[in-house]
PDB file of C-alpha atoms in Angstrom:
ATOM      1  CA  MET A 224     -99.956 -35.703  95.210  1.00 74.00           C
ATOM      2  CA  ALA A 225     -99.687 -33.548  98.308  1.00 76.00           C
ATOM      3  CA  ALA A 226    -101.946 -35.880 100.273  1.00 75.00           C
ATOM      4  CA  GLU A 227     -99.799 -38.870  99.315  1.00 77.00           C
ATOM      5  CA  ASP A 228     -96.568 -37.222 100.486  1.00 79.00           C
ATOM      6  CA  PRO A 229     -97.370 -34.374 102.922  1.00 75.00           C
ATOM      7  CA  SER A 230     -93.775 -33.999 104.090  1.00 75.00           C
ATOM      8  CA  SER A 231     -92.651 -32.729 100.696  1.00 77.00           C
ATOM      9  CA  ALA A 232     -95.779 -30.697  99.927  1.00 76.00           C
ATOM     10  CA  THR A 233     -94.969 -27.463 101.745  1.00 76.00           C
ATOM     11  CA  GLY A 234     -92.777 -26.063  98.988  1.00 76.00           C
ATOM     12  CA  LEU A 235     -95.292 -27.001  96.295  1.00 75.00           C
ATOM     13  CA  VAL A 236     -98.190 -25.376  98.110  1.00 78.00           C
ATOM     14  CA  LEU A 237     -96.093 -22.275  98.798  1.00 74.00           C
ATOM     15  CA  GLY A 238     -95.271 -22.053  95.109  1.00 73.00           C
ATOM     16  CA  CYS A 239     -98.952 -22.324  94.158  1.00 74.00           C
ATOM     17  CA  ILE A 240     -99.839 -19.501  96.529  1.00 72.00           C
ATOM     18  CA  ARG A 241     -96.955 -17.248  95.529  1.00 68.00           C
ATOM     19  CA  TRP A 242     -97.443 -17.753  91.805  1.00 65.00           C
ATOM     20  CA  ASP A 243    -101.097 -17.097  91.064  1.00 60.00           C
ATOM     21  CA  TRP A 244    -101.976 -19.060  87.923  1.00 58.00           C
ATOM     22  CA  ARG A 245    -105.445 -17.565  87.593  1.00 61.00           C
ATOM     23  CA  TRP A 246    -106.013 -15.848  84.287  1.00 57.00           C
ATOM     24  CA  ASP A 247    -109.051 -14.027  85.590  1.00 60.00           C
ATOM     25  CA  ALA A 248    -109.657 -13.796  89.336  1.00 57.00           C
ATOM     26  CA  GLN A 249    -113.378 -13.265  88.725  1.00 60.00           C
ATOM     27  CA  VAL A 250    -113.906 -16.658  87.086  1.00 62.00           C
ATOM     28  CA  ASP A 251    -110.973 -18.912  88.033  1.00 66.00           C
ATOM     29  CA  HIS A 252    -111.323 -20.468  91.465  1.00 69.00           C
ATOM     30  CA  ARG A 253    -108.268 -21.213  93.608  1.00 73.00           C
ATOM     31  CA  HIS A 254    -109.060 -19.901  97.096  1.00 73.00           C
ATOM     32  CA  LEU A 255    -110.954 -22.936  98.391  1.00 78.00           C
ATOM     33  CA  TYR A 256    -108.602 -25.402  96.720  1.00 80.00           C
ATOM     34  CA  LEU A 257    -105.498 -23.832  98.272  1.00 79.00           C
ATOM     35  CA  THR A 258    -107.133 -23.202 101.636  1.00 80.00           C
ATOM     36  CA  ARG A 259    -108.027 -26.883 101.829  1.00 83.00           C
ATOM     37  CA  LEU A 260    -104.433 -27.846 101.099  1.00 81.00           C
ATOM     38  CA  VAL A 261    -103.224 -25.552 103.870  1.00 82.00           C
ATOM     39  CA  ARG A 262    -105.780 -26.946 106.321  1.00 83.00           C
ATOM     40  CA  ASP A 263    -105.566 -30.647 105.406  1.00 84.00           C
ATOM     41  CA  LEU A 264    -101.759 -30.655 105.410  1.00 82.00           C
ATOM     42  CA  ASP A 265    -101.605 -28.625 108.647  1.00 80.00           C
ATOM     43  CA  LEU A 266     -99.527 -25.873 107.044  1.00 75.00           C
ATOM     44  CA  GLU A 267    -101.225 -22.876 108.691  1.00 65.00           C
ATOM     45  CA  GLY A 268     -98.068 -21.876 110.557  1.00 63.00           C
ATOM     46  CA  THR A 269     -95.767 -22.107 107.545  1.00 59.00           C
ATOM     47  CA  ILE A 270     -97.534 -20.089 104.865  1.00 48.00           C
ATOM     48  CA  LEU A 271     -97.962 -16.330 104.808  1.00 51.00           C
ATOM     49  CA  PRO A 272    -100.720 -14.887 102.563  1.00 48.00           C
ATOM     50  CA  ARG A 273     -99.469 -12.606  99.778  1.00 66.00           C
ATOM     51  CA  ASP A 274    -100.767 -11.402  96.475  1.00 46.00           C
ATOM     52  CA  GLY A 275     -99.673 -13.655  93.660  1.00 43.00           C
ATOM     53  CA  GLU A 276     -98.376 -12.617  90.288  1.00 42.00           C
ATOM     54  CA  ARG A 277    -100.618 -13.205  87.330  1.00 40.00           C
ATOM     55  CA  ALA A 278     -99.550 -15.804  84.803  1.00 40.00           C
ATOM     56  CA  CYS A 279    -100.906 -13.774  81.886  1.00 40.00           C
ATOM     57  CA  ASP A 280    -103.561 -11.297  80.860  1.00 39.00           C
ATOM     58  CA  ASN A 281    -107.048 -12.441  79.986  1.00 38.00           C
ATOM     59  CA  ASP A 282    -106.919 -11.828  76.247  1.00 36.00           C
ATOM     60  CA  VAL A 283    -109.944 -13.809  75.115  1.00 35.00           C
ATOM     61  CA  THR A 284    -110.067 -14.959  71.516  1.00 34.00           C
ATOM     62  CA  THR A 285    -113.133 -16.263  69.804  1.00 35.00           C
ATOM     63  CA  ALA A 286    -113.572 -18.290  66.671  1.00 32.00           C
ATOM     64  CA  THR A 287    -116.090 -16.968  64.210  1.00 34.00           C
ATOM     65  CA  ARG A 288    -115.747 -19.561  61.473  1.00 29.00           C
ATOM     66  CA  PRO A 289    -118.851 -21.760  60.850  1.00 30.00           C
ATOM     67  CA  LEU A 290    -120.635 -25.511  62.141  1.00 72.00           C
ATOM     68  CA  PRO A 291    -117.496 -27.775  59.501  1.00 52.00           C
ATOM     69  CA  ASP A 292    -114.362 -25.727  60.608  1.00 77.00           C
ATOM     70  CA  LEU A 293    -114.856 -26.044  64.350  1.00 82.00           C
ATOM     71  CA  LEU A 294    -112.324 -28.846  64.716  1.00 85.00           C
ATOM     72  CA  ASP A 295    -109.733 -26.918  62.686  1.00 85.00           C
ATOM     73  CA  ALA A 296    -110.329 -23.842  64.841  1.00 86.00           C
ATOM     74  CA  LEU A 297    -109.899 -25.847  68.041  1.00 87.00           C
ATOM     75  CA  GLU A 298    -106.708 -27.407  66.714  1.00 88.00           C
ATOM     76  CA  GLN A 299    -105.353 -23.983  65.812  1.00 87.00           C
ATOM     77  CA  HIS A 300    -105.988 -22.823  69.365  1.00 86.00           C
ATOM     78  CA  TRP A 301    -103.908 -25.774  70.548  1.00 88.00           C
ATOM     79  CA  VAL A 302    -101.077 -25.020  68.115  1.00 88.00           C
ATOM     80  CA  ASP A 303    -101.083 -21.344  69.140  1.00 87.00           C
ATOM     81  CA  GLN A 304    -101.407 -22.252  72.843  1.00 86.00           C
ATOM     82  CA  ALA A 305    -104.347 -19.827  72.875  1.00 84.00           C
ATOM     83  CA  TRP A 306    -105.806 -20.958  76.180  1.00 82.00           C
ATOM     84  CA  CYS A 307    -108.524 -18.334  76.581  1.00 77.00           C
ATOM     85  CA  GLY A 308    -111.599 -19.021  74.514  1.00 78.00           C
ATOM     86  CA  PRO A 309    -111.513 -22.594  73.151  1.00 87.00           C
ATOM     87  CA  ALA A 310    -114.183 -23.630  75.656  1.00 88.00           C
ATOM     88  CA  ALA A 311    -116.695 -21.833  73.419  1.00 88.00           C
ATOM     89  CA  LEU A 312    -115.590 -24.051  70.525  1.00 88.00           C
ATOM     90  CA  ALA A 313    -115.915 -27.105  72.757  1.00 90.00           C
ATOM     91  CA  ARG A 314    -119.523 -26.189  73.552  1.00 90.00           C
ATOM     92  CA  GLN A 315    -120.295 -25.828  69.857  1.00 88.00           C
ATOM     93  CA  LEU A 316    -118.687 -29.190  69.058  1.00 88.00           C
ATOM     94  CA  ALA A 317    -120.731 -30.804  71.836  1.00 91.00           C
ATOM     95  CA  GLU A 318    -123.903 -29.953  69.910  1.00 89.00           C
ATOM     96  CA  TYR A 319    -122.853 -32.414  67.199  1.00 89.00           C
ATOM     97  CA  GLY A 320    -122.627 -35.320  69.645  1.00 91.00           C
ATOM     98  CA  PRO A 321    -120.842 -38.455  68.352  1.00 91.00           C
ATOM     99  CA  GLU A 322    -120.506 -36.867  64.914  1.00 90.00           C
ATOM    100  CA  ALA A 323    -117.738 -34.730  66.464  1.00 90.00           C
ATOM    101  CA  ALA A 324    -115.904 -37.711  67.986  1.00 91.00           C
ATOM    102  CA  ALA A 325    -112.771 -36.728  66.056  1.00 90.00           C
ATOM    103  CA  ALA A 326    -112.405 -33.826  68.508  1.00 90.00           C
ATOM    104  CA  ALA A 327    -112.092 -36.136  71.530  1.00 91.00           C
ATOM    105  CA  SER A 328    -108.292 -36.265  71.681  1.00 90.00           C
ATOM    106  CA  LEU A 329    -108.029 -32.468  71.395  1.00 90.00           C
ATOM    107  CA  LEU A 330    -110.653 -31.965  74.083  1.00 92.00           C
ATOM    108  CA  ARG A 331    -108.734 -34.312  76.384  1.00 91.00           C
ATOM    109  CA  ARG A 332    -105.539 -32.348  75.744  1.00 91.00           C
ATOM    110  CA  PHE A 333    -107.238 -29.084  76.646  1.00 91.00           C
ATOM    111  CA  TRP A 334    -108.727 -30.687  79.768  1.00 89.00           C
ATOM    112  CA  LEU A 335    -105.297 -31.871  80.881  1.00 88.00           C
ATOM    113  CA  HIS A 336    -103.177 -28.862  79.992  1.00 88.00           C
ATOM    114  CA  THR A 337    -105.203 -25.652  80.076  1.00 86.00           C
ATOM    115  CA  PRO A 338    -104.067 -23.284  82.829  1.00 85.00           C
ATOM    116  CA  HIS A 339    -107.456 -21.559  82.591  1.00 84.00           C
ATOM    117  CA  SER A 340    -109.219 -23.732  85.122  1.00 86.00           C
ATOM    118  CA  TYR A 341    -112.783 -22.490  84.779  1.00 86.00           C
ATOM    119  CA  GLU A 342    -112.903 -23.773  81.178  1.00 89.00           C
ATOM    120  CA  ARG A 343    -112.179 -27.388  82.132  1.00 89.00           C
ATOM    121  CA  ALA A 344    -115.826 -28.178  82.853  1.00 91.00           C
ATOM    122  CA  ALA A 345    -116.732 -27.185  79.288  1.00 91.00           C
ATOM    123  CA  TYR A 346    -114.134 -29.592  77.853  1.00 92.00           C
ATOM    124  CA  LEU A 347    -115.416 -32.428  79.997  1.00 93.00           C
ATOM    125  CA  GLU A 348    -119.057 -31.705  79.146  1.00 93.00           C
ATOM    126  CA  ALA A 349    -118.119 -31.714  75.458  1.00 93.00           C
ATOM    127  CA  LEU A 350    -116.254 -35.012  75.856  1.00 92.00           C
ATOM    128  CA  ALA A 351    -119.330 -36.527  77.467  1.00 93.00           C
ATOM    129  CA  GLU A 352    -121.325 -35.602  74.366  1.00 93.00           C
ATOM    130  CA  VAL A 353    -118.885 -36.538  71.599  1.00 93.00           C
ATOM    131  CA  ALA A 354    -117.046 -39.545  73.131  1.00 90.00           C
ATOM    132  CA  PRO A 355    -118.621 -40.552  76.454  1.00 88.00           C
ATOM    133  CA  THR A 356    -116.789 -43.826  77.046  1.00 87.00           C
ATOM    134  CA  GLY A 357    -113.845 -43.998  79.417  1.00 88.00           C
ATOM    135  CA  LEU A 358    -114.549 -40.828  81.397  1.00 92.00           C
ATOM    136  CA  GLY A 359    -114.925 -42.520  84.771  1.00 93.00           C
ATOM    137  CA  GLU A 360    -111.417 -41.718  85.997  1.00 93.00           C
ATOM    138  CA  ILE A 361    -111.698 -38.112  84.837  1.00 92.00           C
ATOM    139  CA  HIS A 362    -114.945 -37.733  86.761  1.00 95.00           C
ATOM    140  CA  VAL A 363    -113.270 -39.172  89.850  1.00 95.00           C
ATOM    141  CA  GLU A 364    -110.437 -36.656  89.424  1.00 93.00           C
ATOM    142  CA  CYS A 365    -113.050 -33.888  89.237  1.00 94.00           C
ATOM    143  CA  LEU A 366    -113.986 -34.519  92.852  1.00 96.00           C
ATOM    144  CA  TRP A 367    -110.651 -32.891  93.790  1.00 95.00           C
ATOM    145  CA  ASP A 368    -110.823 -30.113  91.174  1.00 93.00           C
ATOM    146  CA  CYS A 369    -110.449 -26.471  92.200  1.00 91.00           C
ATOM    147  CA  GLU A 370    -113.474 -25.437  90.121  1.00 92.00           C
ATOM    148  CA  PRO A 371    -116.945 -25.992  91.627  1.00 94.00           C
ATOM    149  CA  ASN A 372    -118.460 -26.763  88.209  1.00 93.00           C
ATOM    150  CA  SER A 373    -115.950 -29.569  87.742  1.00 94.00           C
ATOM    151  CA  ARG A 374    -116.638 -30.888  91.245  1.00 96.00           C
ATOM    152  CA  LEU A 375    -120.337 -30.926  90.412  1.00 96.00           C
ATOM    153  CA  LEU A 376    -119.636 -33.012  87.301  1.00 95.00           C
ATOM    154  CA  GLY A 377    -117.598 -35.430  89.401  1.00 95.00           C
ATOM    155  CA  ILE A 378    -120.368 -35.715  91.981  1.00 96.00           C
ATOM    156  CA  GLU A 379    -122.900 -36.459  89.260  1.00 94.00           C
ATOM    157  CA  HIS A 380    -120.904 -38.960  87.214  1.00 94.00           C
ATOM    158  CA  ALA A 381    -118.050 -40.530  89.207  1.00 95.00           C
ATOM    159  CA  PRO A 382    -118.507 -44.294  89.571  1.00 93.00           C
ATOM    160  CA  ASP A 383    -119.684 -45.670  92.910  1.00 92.00           C
ATOM    161  CA  ARG A 384    -116.603 -46.996  94.690  1.00 91.00           C
ATOM    162  CA  PRO A 385    -115.017 -46.569  98.134  1.00 91.00           C
ATOM    163  CA  GLU A 386    -112.752 -43.567  97.464  1.00 93.00           C
ATOM    164  CA  VAL A 387    -115.585 -41.796  95.638  1.00 94.00           C
ATOM    165  CA  ARG A 388    -117.978 -42.310  98.541  1.00 93.00           C
ATOM    166  CA  GLN A 389    -115.299 -41.091 100.938  1.00 93.00           C
ATOM    167  CA  ARG A 390    -114.740 -37.947  98.880  1.00 95.00           C
ATOM    168  CA  LEU A 391    -118.481 -37.329  98.532  1.00 95.00           C
ATOM    169  CA  ALA A 392    -118.799 -37.449 102.322  1.00 94.00           C
ATOM    170  CA  TYR A 393    -115.878 -35.000 102.599  1.00 95.00           C
ATOM    171  CA  LEU A 394    -117.509 -32.557 100.174  1.00 96.00           C
ATOM    172  CA  ARG A 395    -120.902 -32.955 101.841  1.00 95.00           C
ATOM    173  CA  ASP A 396    -119.557 -32.193 105.319  1.00 94.00           C
ATOM    174  CA  ASP A 397    -116.900 -29.555 104.594  1.00 95.00           C
ATOM    175  CA  PRO A 398    -118.143 -26.166 105.879  1.00 95.00           C
ATOM    176  CA  MET A 399    -115.781 -24.384 103.465  1.00 95.00           C
ATOM    177  CA  GLU A 400    -117.376 -26.040 100.429  1.00 96.00           C
ATOM    178  CA  GLU A 401    -119.724 -24.193  98.082  1.00 95.00           C
ATOM    179  CA  PRO A 402    -123.368 -24.747  99.138  1.00 96.00           C
ATOM    180  CA  ALA A 403    -124.346 -26.148  95.726  1.00 97.00           C
ATOM    181  CA  VAL A 404    -121.520 -28.688  95.852  1.00 97.00           C
ATOM    182  CA  ARG A 405    -122.395 -29.751  99.405  1.00 96.00           C
ATOM    183  CA  ALA A 406    -126.040 -30.170  98.414  1.00 97.00           C
ATOM    184  CA  ALA A 407    -125.149 -32.195  95.316  1.00 96.00           C
ATOM    185  CA  ALA A 408    -122.866 -34.506  97.326  1.00 96.00           C
ATOM    186  CA  ARG A 409    -125.633 -34.999  99.897  1.00 94.00           C
ATOM    187  CA  GLU A 410    -128.186 -35.769  97.173  1.00 93.00           C
ATOM    188  CA  ARG A 411    -125.850 -38.221  95.428  1.00 93.00           C
ATOM    189  CA  GLY A 412    -125.308 -40.051  98.717  1.00 87.00           C
ATOM    190  CA  GLN A 413    -129.069 -40.469  99.157  1.00 86.00           C
ATOM    191  CA  ARG A 414    -129.794 -41.942  95.743  1.00 81.00           C
ATOM    192  CA  PRO A 415    -131.386 -45.396  95.616  1.00 76.00           C
ATOM    193  CA  GLY A 416    -128.747 -48.067  95.132  1.00 72.00           C
ATOM    194  CA  MET A 417    -125.930 -45.828  96.343  1.00 74.00           C
ATOM    195  CA  ARG A 418    -124.005 -47.294  99.246  1.00 76.00           C
ATOM    196  CA  PRO A 419    -124.138 -45.110 102.351  1.00 71.00           C
ATOM    197  CA  LEU A 420    -121.525 -42.376 102.704  1.00 76.00           C
ATOM    198  CA  ARG A 421    -119.383 -42.499 105.827  1.00 69.00           C
TER     199      ARG A 421
END
């Protein structure tokens, strides 16, 4: 959104920096995502670094009910807006493959709405196991995600098309990018049948 309308992005980026949405600074990644926004939108002179407030404490909950109740447990997390922890349920559901396809809509909701960004990769990996069709656009979106694990999923699975190749080249060449992400983007660009990256 910021790239599409840079003139109105300053306030949004400022808000993201001032209000730190990370639930756990040790696992949620925002620094590279926000630094890129500052650099790409040429906002270096307008934003002052400051410590953000935390959106909430990291009170992790875990479900201990067995294999058949996993879907009910995941749904209860959604009803309770218990954002910390349902990724573990998603990983367990993924083990059932298509037999857990009924969880797909819930997994998509968690992917879209969780503020706990490091868990998003787990929801997407579970979706790929239980209901793999129609994930192309999500994998494209992952190429812009703040979490390196999500970017890696996007690099691996996003369909080959012009904006994807352009983003892969960006990730490959960005010196601020995580080394594993840069390497994965480079490898994807060298695959047989892949059109050359610019």
